[in-house]
Amino acid sequence: MTSSVIESGHDEAKHEPSDLIAEKMNPTVVNLWLPNETFLKAAVSLKDEVVEVNWNRREVVDPTMYTGLLGTAFTCLRSFEVTGCREDLLLCSEIIDTCVTVARASLRHVTFLCGRGGVYALGAVVANYMGDLPKRDLFLGLFIEVAKERALPIGPEEGGFGMSYDLLYGRAGFLWAALFLNKHLGEDVVPKDILTSIIDAVLAGGRAGASDIKDCPLMYRWHGTRYLGAANGLAGILHVLLHFPLPSEDAEDVKGTLRYLITKRFPHSGNYPSSEGNPRDKLVQWSHGATGMAITLSKAAQVFPNDRDLRDAAIEAGEVVWKSGLVKKVGLADGVSGNAYAFLSLYKLTKDSIYEERAKSFSCFLYENARALAAEGQALTAGNDYSLFHGLAGIACLWFDLIAPDNSRFPGYEL
């Protein structure tokens, strides 16, 4: 397996020779057979460190899941779900209470990862785990209030007009929060009539955005650019829509758009561009590139089991991640931990043990090298060293998920 060094985010990157990072970091995929107990112990230890830095020594509170304190709460919840440690659940609840106070005053977004929707959704689920039904209902009520905000069910808008459609900041990100609530608290906890109007707005906006593109039923802009990836683009929006029982016409539009996405692959690498028409084959990560596509296409292959092309495309995207996914950073959004989740998704789809082994290979690389990457300043974004999507908290979640790969789920993306 080769390693390529890839920058993250919207900035274009320069590739370094694959052997250069090997020379610096010695990222040999070490013992594939590290026992689960090793990953579990490492995950608990790293979770404790995340709590110490983000909670016990906090200075400024960012209440979001993506880069802020709510991501620490989510990591504690994952720890509780795996270990049954009640202290993790109590701590999670305490952190959420602080996030709620800040979110009410500061968050204009309503999504799971970057807005109030995530605070209220996680708060309701944790309160339910604790048996605190009044608090659960309080959070649910706050979430429903957000659902009725005028910008959510109104469409279509393109670009910067009104609320966007993407996963991080737009309607898709709110819909994912509703899916999270319905999964944990029961179907229709968030009423269908509320969600249907938002779904209709997303579909209407996508059709308007694709009106000038041949063979593409749905397309969206984020700040004027037609992004294709999971974070701000088409793959993320489609991934959310795939979780809803859509009428046949809408489902066909989703499938047709997935087929259009597959045609956008770079012919030599098999990777995906970050945006429509972008010729730079640079990014292999969840935010942009093959990783997010592999996860979305794996979901699509489950929703449309008779469409072999979707399954094949998911597997091919996974091969891109295997060849080029030991990237320069460690986070879920743009690093090795996020890339490992592509293999866990493919394992759930195919039940082929090779994907579990590949996820463990990437996890072993992190076990050996994450600290060194951080020390050399190659992996962690300043100020987000212990965050869920750009820092070490995402690694802890990955290691927790390795304990039971059949139940693994990319935080804030898979249910």
Short mmCIF file of C-alpha atoms in Angstrom, two decimals:
data_model
loop_
_atom_site.label_atom_id
_atom_site.label_comp_id
_atom_site.label_asym_id
_atom_site.label_seq_id
_atom_site.Cartn_x
_atom_site.Cartn_y
_atom_site.Cartn_z
CA MET A 1 0.00 0.00 0.00
CA THR A 2 1.28 3.45 -0.85
CA SER A 3 0.76 6.62 1.12
CA SER A 4 0.07 10.03 -0.37
CA VAL A 5 0.19 13.24 1.57
CA ILE A 6 -2.92 15.30 1.07
CA GLU A 7 -4.05 18.61 2.48
CA SER A 8 -7.63 19.17 3.58
CA GLY A 9 -10.47 21.59 3.24
CA HIS A 10 -11.10 23.89 0.31
CA ASP A 11 -7.44 24.81 -0.12
CA GLU A 12 -5.71 22.97 -2.91
CA ALA A 13 -2.73 20.92 -1.88
CA LYS A 14 0.63 19.86 -3.14
CA HIS A 15 1.36 16.15 -3.28
CA GLU A 16 4.59 15.01 -1.73
CA PRO A 17 6.20 11.80 -2.99
CA SER A 18 4.58 8.85 -1.28
CA ASP A 19 7.90 7.65 0.15
CA LEU A 20 8.68 11.01 1.73
CA ILE A 21 6.11 10.70 4.48
CA ALA A 22 7.18 7.10 4.96
CA GLU A 23 10.74 8.28 5.49
CA LYS A 24 9.64 10.93 7.97
CA MET A 25 6.95 9.03 9.84
CA ASN A 26 7.65 5.36 9.12
CA PRO A 27 3.91 4.71 8.54
CA THR A 28 4.34 0.99 8.04
CA VAL A 29 1.02 -0.68 8.60
CA VAL A 30 1.96 -2.42 11.80
CA ASN A 31 0.55 -5.58 13.29
CA LEU A 32 -2.92 -6.09 11.84
CA TRP A 33 -3.85 -8.22 14.78
CA LEU A 34 -3.74 -5.76 17.63
CA PRO A 35 -6.42 -7.16 19.93
CA ASN A 36 -9.68 -5.33 20.46
CA GLU A 37 -8.71 -4.80 24.07
CA THR A 38 -5.79 -2.67 22.93
CA PHE A 39 -8.02 -0.42 20.83
CA LEU A 40 -10.60 -0.21 23.61
CA LYS A 41 -8.01 0.77 26.21
CA ALA A 42 -6.52 3.33 23.83
CA ALA A 43 -9.97 4.75 23.02
CA VAL A 44 -10.89 5.20 26.69
CA SER A 45 -7.53 6.80 27.44
CA LEU A 46 -7.82 9.18 24.50
CA LYS A 47 -11.41 10.02 25.43
CA ASP A 48 -10.21 10.97 28.92
CA GLU A 49 -7.55 13.20 27.40
CA VAL A 50 -10.10 14.88 25.13
CA VAL A 51 -12.30 15.56 28.17
CA GLU A 52 -9.37 16.94 30.16
CA VAL A 53 -8.40 19.40 27.43
CA ASN A 54 -11.80 20.39 26.04
CA TRP A 55 -13.83 20.31 29.25
CA ASN A 56 -11.69 20.54 32.36
CA ARG A 57 -9.28 23.09 30.88
CA ARG A 58 -11.63 24.86 28.50
CA GLU A 59 -11.26 28.57 27.94
CA VAL A 60 -13.66 29.47 25.13
CA VAL A 61 -16.73 27.34 24.46
CA ASP A 62 -17.51 26.43 20.87
CA PRO A 63 -20.81 24.53 21.27
CA THR A 64 -20.71 22.69 17.94
CA MET A 65 -20.25 19.01 17.21
CA TYR A 66 -17.81 19.62 14.38
CA THR A 67 -14.97 21.48 16.11
CA GLY A 68 -16.38 22.27 19.53
CA LEU A 69 -17.40 21.02 22.92
CA LEU A 70 -20.42 19.07 21.71
CA GLY A 71 -18.00 16.76 19.92
CA THR A 72 -16.54 15.92 23.33
CA ALA A 73 -20.03 15.07 24.56
CA PHE A 74 -20.54 12.84 21.53
CA THR A 75 -17.26 11.04 22.24
CA CYS A 76 -18.38 10.43 25.83
CA LEU A 77 -21.65 9.02 24.54
CA ARG A 78 -19.81 6.63 22.24
CA SER A 79 -17.71 5.54 25.20
CA PHE A 80 -20.85 4.91 27.26
CA GLU A 81 -22.47 2.92 24.46
CA VAL A 82 -19.42 0.66 24.22
CA THR A 83 -18.31 0.38 27.86
CA GLY A 84 -21.53 1.05 29.78
CA CYS A 85 -19.66 3.51 32.00
CA ARG A 86 -22.30 5.65 33.71
CA GLU A 87 -19.81 8.40 34.49
CA ASP A 88 -19.39 9.00 30.76
CA LEU A 89 -23.14 9.48 30.39
CA LEU A 90 -23.33 11.90 33.33
CA LEU A 91 -20.39 13.88 31.98
CA CYS A 92 -21.97 13.93 28.52
CA SER A 93 -25.15 15.42 29.98
CA GLU A 94 -23.22 18.07 31.89
CA ILE A 95 -21.32 19.11 28.78
CA ILE A 96 -24.53 19.33 26.75
CA ASP A 97 -26.09 21.64 29.35
CA THR A 98 -23.20 24.05 28.86
CA CYS A 99 -23.51 23.81 25.08
CA VAL A 100 -27.24 24.57 25.28
CA THR A 101 -26.61 27.79 27.18
CA VAL A 102 -24.06 28.96 24.63
CA ALA A 103 -26.01 27.75 21.61
CA ARG A 104 -29.12 29.70 22.49
CA ALA A 105 -27.15 32.91 22.36
CA SER A 106 -24.69 32.29 19.56
CA LEU A 107 -25.58 29.64 16.99
CA ARG A 108 -27.35 30.78 13.86
CA HIS A 109 -27.07 27.38 12.15
CA VAL A 110 -29.51 24.57 12.82
CA THR A 111 -27.62 21.47 11.70
CA PHE A 112 -26.40 18.44 13.63
CA LEU A 113 -22.71 19.12 13.12
CA CYS A 114 -22.54 22.90 13.21
CA GLY A 115 -25.73 24.18 14.82
CA ARG A 116 -28.46 24.08 17.42
CA GLY A 117 -30.03 20.99 15.88
CA GLY A 118 -27.12 18.89 17.08
CA VAL A 119 -27.22 20.32 20.60
CA TYR A 120 -30.92 19.61 21.03
CA ALA A 121 -30.85 16.21 19.30
CA LEU A 122 -27.92 14.91 21.32
CA GLY A 123 -29.41 16.40 24.47
CA ALA A 124 -32.70 14.57 23.95
CA VAL A 125 -31.00 11.22 23.28
CA VAL A 126 -28.73 11.51 26.32
CA ALA A 127 -31.63 12.54 28.55
CA ASN A 128 -33.52 9.48 27.32
CA TYR A 129 -30.57 7.23 28.17
CA MET A 130 -30.62 8.73 31.66
CA GLY A 131 -34.35 8.21 32.07
CA ASP A 132 -34.94 11.94 32.45
CA LEU A 133 -38.14 12.17 30.40
CA PRO A 134 -38.99 15.82 31.21
CA LYS A 135 -35.54 16.90 30.01
CA ARG A 136 -35.86 14.71 26.93
CA ASP A 137 -39.17 16.33 26.07
CA LEU A 138 -37.73 19.79 26.66
CA PHE A 139 -34.98 19.16 24.13
CA LEU A 140 -37.44 17.64 21.68
CA GLY A 141 -39.63 20.72 21.99
CA LEU A 142 -36.67 22.98 21.26
CA PHE A 143 -35.80 20.86 18.24
CA ILE A 144 -39.35 21.03 16.87
CA GLU A 145 -39.27 24.81 17.26
CA VAL A 146 -36.20 24.89 15.05
CA ALA A 147 -37.95 22.62 12.53
CA LYS A 148 -40.70 25.19 12.13
CA GLU A 149 -38.35 28.05 11.34
CA ARG A 150 -39.35 29.71 8.10
CA ALA A 151 -36.13 29.11 6.19
CA LEU A 152 -36.22 25.31 6.46
CA PRO A 153 -39.39 24.38 4.52
CA ILE A 154 -39.11 27.13 1.90
CA GLY A 155 -37.41 26.49 -1.43
CA PRO A 156 -35.92 26.56 -3.90
CA GLU A 157 -33.00 28.86 -3.29
CA GLU A 158 -29.57 28.70 -4.85
CA GLY A 159 -26.22 29.72 -3.51
CA GLY A 160 -26.24 32.33 -0.80
CA PHE A 161 -29.95 33.13 -0.92
CA GLY A 162 -31.73 31.83 2.15
CA MET A 163 -30.60 28.66 3.94
CA SER A 164 -28.20 26.38 2.11
CA TYR A 165 -28.84 22.69 1.49
CA ASP A 166 -25.55 21.12 2.59
CA LEU A 167 -24.79 18.81 5.50
CA LEU A 168 -22.61 21.15 7.56
CA TYR A 169 -24.74 24.28 7.51
CA GLY A 170 -27.96 23.65 5.60
CA ARG A 171 -31.21 21.75 5.38
CA ALA A 172 -29.58 18.33 4.92
CA GLY A 173 -27.74 18.79 8.20
CA PHE A 174 -30.98 19.49 10.02
CA LEU A 175 -32.68 16.49 8.43
CA TRP A 176 -29.82 14.30 9.64
CA ALA A 177 -30.40 15.51 13.19
CA ALA A 178 -34.05 14.49 12.84
CA LEU A 179 -32.99 11.05 11.61
CA PHE A 180 -30.72 10.73 14.64
CA LEU A 181 -33.63 11.50 16.95
CA ASN A 182 -36.00 9.12 15.19
CA LYS A 183 -33.45 6.32 15.35
CA HIS A 184 -32.78 6.65 19.07
CA LEU A 185 -36.17 7.74 20.37
CA GLY A 186 -38.60 6.06 17.98
CA GLU A 187 -39.97 6.59 14.51
CA ASP A 188 -41.92 9.82 14.02
CA VAL A 189 -40.59 11.48 17.18
CA VAL A 190 -40.00 14.29 14.71
CA PRO A 191 -43.34 14.30 12.83
CA LYS A 192 -43.38 13.29 9.18
CA ASP A 193 -45.38 16.32 8.11
CA ILE A 194 -42.63 18.62 9.36
CA LEU A 195 -39.86 16.66 7.68
CA THR A 196 -41.73 16.17 4.40
CA SER A 197 -41.90 19.89 3.73
CA ILE A 198 -38.14 20.24 4.30
CA ILE A 199 -37.38 17.23 2.08
CA ASP A 200 -39.59 18.72 -0.63
CA ALA A 201 -37.65 21.98 -0.37
CA VAL A 202 -34.34 20.13 -0.76
CA LEU A 203 -35.59 18.27 -3.82
CA ALA A 204 -37.05 21.42 -5.36
CA GLY A 205 -33.81 23.30 -4.80
CA GLY A 206 -31.81 20.48 -6.33
CA ARG A 207 -33.98 20.38 -9.45
CA ALA A 208 -33.67 24.12 -9.86
CA GLY A 209 -29.91 23.89 -9.44
CA ALA A 210 -29.62 21.15 -12.06
CA SER A 211 -31.78 22.82 -14.69
CA ASP A 212 -28.79 23.57 -16.90
CA ILE A 213 -26.97 20.23 -16.47
CA LYS A 214 -27.65 17.31 -18.77
CA ASP A 215 -28.37 13.94 -17.13
CA CYS A 216 -28.18 15.34 -13.60
CA PRO A 217 -31.54 15.55 -11.80
CA LEU A 218 -30.28 17.34 -8.66
CA MET A 219 -27.49 19.86 -8.07
CA TYR A 220 -26.69 22.42 -5.38
CA ARG A 221 -24.38 25.34 -4.83
CA TRP A 222 -22.58 26.32 -1.66
CA HIS A 223 -21.23 29.87 -1.80
CA GLY A 224 -21.62 29.77 -5.55
CA THR A 225 -19.67 26.55 -6.14
CA ARG A 226 -21.13 23.18 -7.05
CA TYR A 227 -19.34 21.02 -4.50
CA LEU A 228 -19.59 17.27 -4.93
CA GLY A 229 -18.34 15.95 -1.57
CA ALA A 230 -19.89 15.03 1.74
CA ALA A 231 -19.37 18.14 3.86
CA ASN A 232 -20.79 20.91 1.69
CA GLY A 233 -21.75 19.12 -1.47
CA LEU A 234 -23.86 16.71 -3.39
CA ALA A 235 -22.72 13.45 -1.77
CA GLY A 236 -23.69 14.66 1.70
CA ILE A 237 -27.14 15.84 0.62
CA LEU A 238 -27.86 12.63 -1.27
CA HIS A 239 -26.66 10.55 1.66
CA VAL A 240 -29.29 12.16 3.88
CA LEU A 241 -32.06 11.78 1.29
CA LEU A 242 -31.24 8.07 0.99
CA HIS A 243 -32.47 7.55 4.55
CA PHE A 244 -36.03 8.62 3.76
CA PRO A 245 -38.75 6.54 2.03
CA LEU A 246 -39.07 8.77 -1.02
CA PRO A 247 -41.78 8.49 -3.69
CA SER A 248 -40.55 6.64 -6.78
CA GLU A 249 -40.00 9.78 -8.87
CA ASP A 250 -37.90 11.39 -6.15
CA ALA A 251 -35.98 8.17 -5.54
CA GLU A 252 -35.18 7.94 -9.24
CA ASP A 253 -33.85 11.49 -9.19
CA VAL A 254 -31.58 10.58 -6.28
CA LYS A 255 -30.37 7.47 -8.11
CA GLY A 256 -29.87 9.42 -11.33
CA THR A 257 -27.81 12.02 -9.51
CA LEU A 258 -25.64 9.29 -7.98
CA ARG A 259 -25.03 7.91 -11.45
CA TYR A 260 -24.08 11.39 -12.62
CA LEU A 261 -21.64 11.68 -9.71
CA ILE A 262 -19.99 8.41 -10.67
CA THR A 263 -19.27 9.80 -14.15
CA LYS A 264 -17.27 12.62 -12.57
CA ARG A 265 -14.46 10.31 -11.42
CA PHE A 266 -10.95 11.11 -12.58
CA PRO A 267 -10.15 8.46 -15.21
CA HIS A 268 -6.64 7.61 -14.01
CA SER A 269 -7.01 7.64 -10.21
CA GLY A 270 -10.70 6.88 -9.76
CA ASN A 271 -10.89 9.71 -7.24
CA TYR A 272 -13.60 12.37 -7.29
CA PRO A 273 -13.15 16.13 -7.78
CA SER A 274 -14.05 18.45 -4.93
CA SER A 275 -16.38 20.48 -7.13
CA GLU A 276 -17.98 20.45 -10.56
CA GLY A 277 -15.38 21.09 -13.24
CA ASN A 278 -12.43 21.19 -10.84
CA PRO A 279 -9.49 19.45 -12.60
CA ARG A 280 -7.29 19.06 -9.53
CA ASP A 281 -7.04 15.49 -8.29
CA LYS A 282 -5.83 16.33 -4.78
CA LEU A 283 -8.19 15.35 -1.99
CA VAL A 284 -8.91 11.86 -0.65
CA GLN A 285 -10.95 12.46 2.47
CA TRP A 286 -14.47 12.54 3.83
CA SER A 287 -15.05 16.23 3.09
CA HIS A 288 -13.95 15.99 -0.54
CA GLY A 289 -13.06 12.97 -2.59
CA ALA A 290 -13.36 9.19 -2.59
CA THR A 291 -13.91 8.63 1.14
CA GLY A 292 -17.23 10.43 1.39
CA MET A 293 -18.27 8.93 -1.93
CA ALA A 294 -17.51 5.39 -0.73
CA ILE A 295 -19.71 5.86 2.33
CA THR A 296 -22.56 7.48 0.39
CA LEU A 297 -22.42 4.87 -2.37
CA SER A 298 -22.40 2.07 0.21
CA LYS A 299 -25.64 3.46 1.60
CA ALA A 300 -27.05 3.79 -1.92
CA ALA A 301 -26.18 0.16 -2.67
CA GLN A 302 -28.24 -0.87 0.36
CA VAL A 303 -31.19 1.32 -0.65
CA PHE A 304 -31.04 0.16 -4.30
CA PRO A 305 -29.80 -3.45 -3.91
CA ASN A 306 -30.58 -4.37 -7.51
CA ASP A 307 -28.32 -1.66 -8.91
CA ARG A 308 -24.94 -3.38 -9.13
CA ASP A 309 -23.25 -0.25 -10.52
CA LEU A 310 -23.71 1.57 -7.22
CA ARG A 311 -22.15 -1.29 -5.27
CA ASP A 312 -19.25 -1.53 -7.71
CA ALA A 313 -18.65 2.21 -7.54
CA ALA A 314 -18.59 2.08 -3.72
CA ILE A 315 -15.98 -0.68 -3.81
CA GLU A 316 -13.91 1.21 -6.40
CA ALA A 317 -13.97 4.35 -4.26
CA GLY A 318 -12.77 2.23 -1.35
CA GLU A 319 -9.82 1.08 -3.46
CA VAL A 320 -8.85 4.71 -3.99
CA VAL A 321 -8.88 5.25 -0.23
CA TRP A 322 -6.77 2.14 0.32
CA LYS A 323 -4.14 3.31 -2.18
CA SER A 324 -4.05 6.98 -1.18
CA GLY A 325 -5.78 7.33 2.17
CA LEU A 326 -2.90 7.53 4.65
CA VAL A 327 -3.06 11.29 4.46
CA LYS A 328 -1.35 14.08 6.31
CA LYS A 329 -3.97 14.68 8.98
CA VAL A 330 -5.80 12.56 11.52
CA GLY A 331 -9.34 13.96 11.76
CA LEU A 332 -12.65 12.62 10.56
CA ALA A 333 -13.17 15.44 8.09
CA ASP A 334 -9.83 15.38 6.35
CA GLY A 335 -7.64 12.68 7.83
CA VAL A 336 -6.83 9.03 8.38
CA SER A 337 -9.55 8.36 10.94
CA GLY A 338 -12.25 9.53 8.53
CA ASN A 339 -10.73 7.47 5.74
CA ALA A 340 -10.80 4.33 7.89
CA TYR A 341 -14.58 4.67 8.11
CA ALA A 342 -14.84 4.09 4.35
CA PHE A 343 -13.63 0.54 4.97
CA LEU A 344 -16.05 0.03 7.85
CA SER A 345 -18.91 1.11 5.57
CA LEU A 346 -17.78 -1.33 2.90
CA TYR A 347 -17.46 -4.08 5.49
CA LYS A 348 -21.09 -3.54 6.52
CA LEU A 349 -22.13 -3.58 2.87
CA THR A 350 -20.17 -6.62 1.69
CA LYS A 351 -19.35 -8.55 4.91
CA ASP A 352 -15.91 -9.09 3.36
CA SER A 353 -13.30 -9.29 6.11
CA ILE A 354 -10.72 -7.51 3.97
CA TYR A 355 -12.43 -4.20 4.76
CA GLU A 356 -12.35 -4.81 8.49
CA GLU A 357 -8.64 -5.59 8.13
CA ARG A 358 -8.05 -2.39 6.17
CA ALA A 359 -9.86 -0.32 8.81
CA LYS A 360 -7.65 -1.92 11.43
CA SER A 361 -4.58 -1.21 9.30
CA PHE A 362 -5.36 2.49 9.23
CA SER A 363 -6.20 2.36 12.93
CA CYS A 364 -2.87 0.71 13.70
CA PHE A 365 -1.16 3.48 11.75
CA LEU A 366 -2.93 6.00 13.97
CA TYR A 367 -2.07 4.02 17.08
CA GLU A 368 1.61 4.25 16.15
CA ASN A 369 1.83 7.65 14.48
CA ALA A 370 -0.93 10.05 15.55
CA ARG A 371 1.19 11.58 18.31
CA ALA A 372 4.18 11.98 16.04
CA LEU A 373 2.04 13.62 13.38
CA ALA A 374 0.73 16.03 15.99
CA ALA A 375 4.21 16.76 17.35
CA GLU A 376 5.50 17.64 13.89
CA GLY A 377 2.50 19.86 13.27
CA GLN A 378 1.45 17.85 10.25
CA ALA A 379 -1.95 16.67 11.36
CA LEU A 380 -3.85 18.91 13.71
CA THR A 381 -5.49 22.23 13.00
CA ALA A 382 -4.53 24.94 15.47
CA GLY A 383 -7.15 25.25 18.18
CA ASN A 384 -8.92 22.05 17.11
CA ASP A 385 -6.34 19.52 18.31
CA TYR A 386 -8.91 17.53 20.30
CA SER A 387 -12.04 18.24 18.29
CA LEU A 388 -14.25 15.55 16.77
CA PHE A 389 -13.77 16.33 13.10
CA HIS A 390 -10.30 17.88 12.97
CA GLY A 391 -8.58 16.34 15.96
CA LEU A 392 -8.05 13.40 18.25
CA ALA A 393 -11.65 12.85 19.40
CA GLY A 394 -12.47 11.34 16.02
CA ILE A 395 -9.73 8.74 16.52
CA ALA A 396 -11.27 7.74 19.85
CA CYS A 397 -14.64 7.21 18.14
CA LEU A 398 -13.00 5.13 15.42
CA TRP A 399 -11.30 2.89 17.98
CA PHE A 400 -14.57 2.44 19.86
CA ASP A 401 -16.21 1.42 16.58
CA LEU A 402 -13.55 -1.19 15.87
CA ILE A 403 -14.84 -3.19 18.84
CA ALA A 404 -18.02 -4.03 16.90
CA PRO A 405 -17.52 -3.17 13.19
CA ASP A 406 -21.03 -4.34 12.26
CA ASN A 407 -22.40 -1.51 14.41
CA SER A 408 -19.86 1.13 13.39
CA ARG A 409 -21.04 4.49 12.13
CA PHE A 410 -19.26 7.58 10.98
CA PRO A 411 -20.15 10.29 13.57
CA GLY A 412 -22.75 12.68 12.26
CA TYR A 413 -23.00 10.87 8.91
CA GLU A 414 -24.01 7.25 9.38
CA LEU A 415 -26.90 6.12 11.55
#
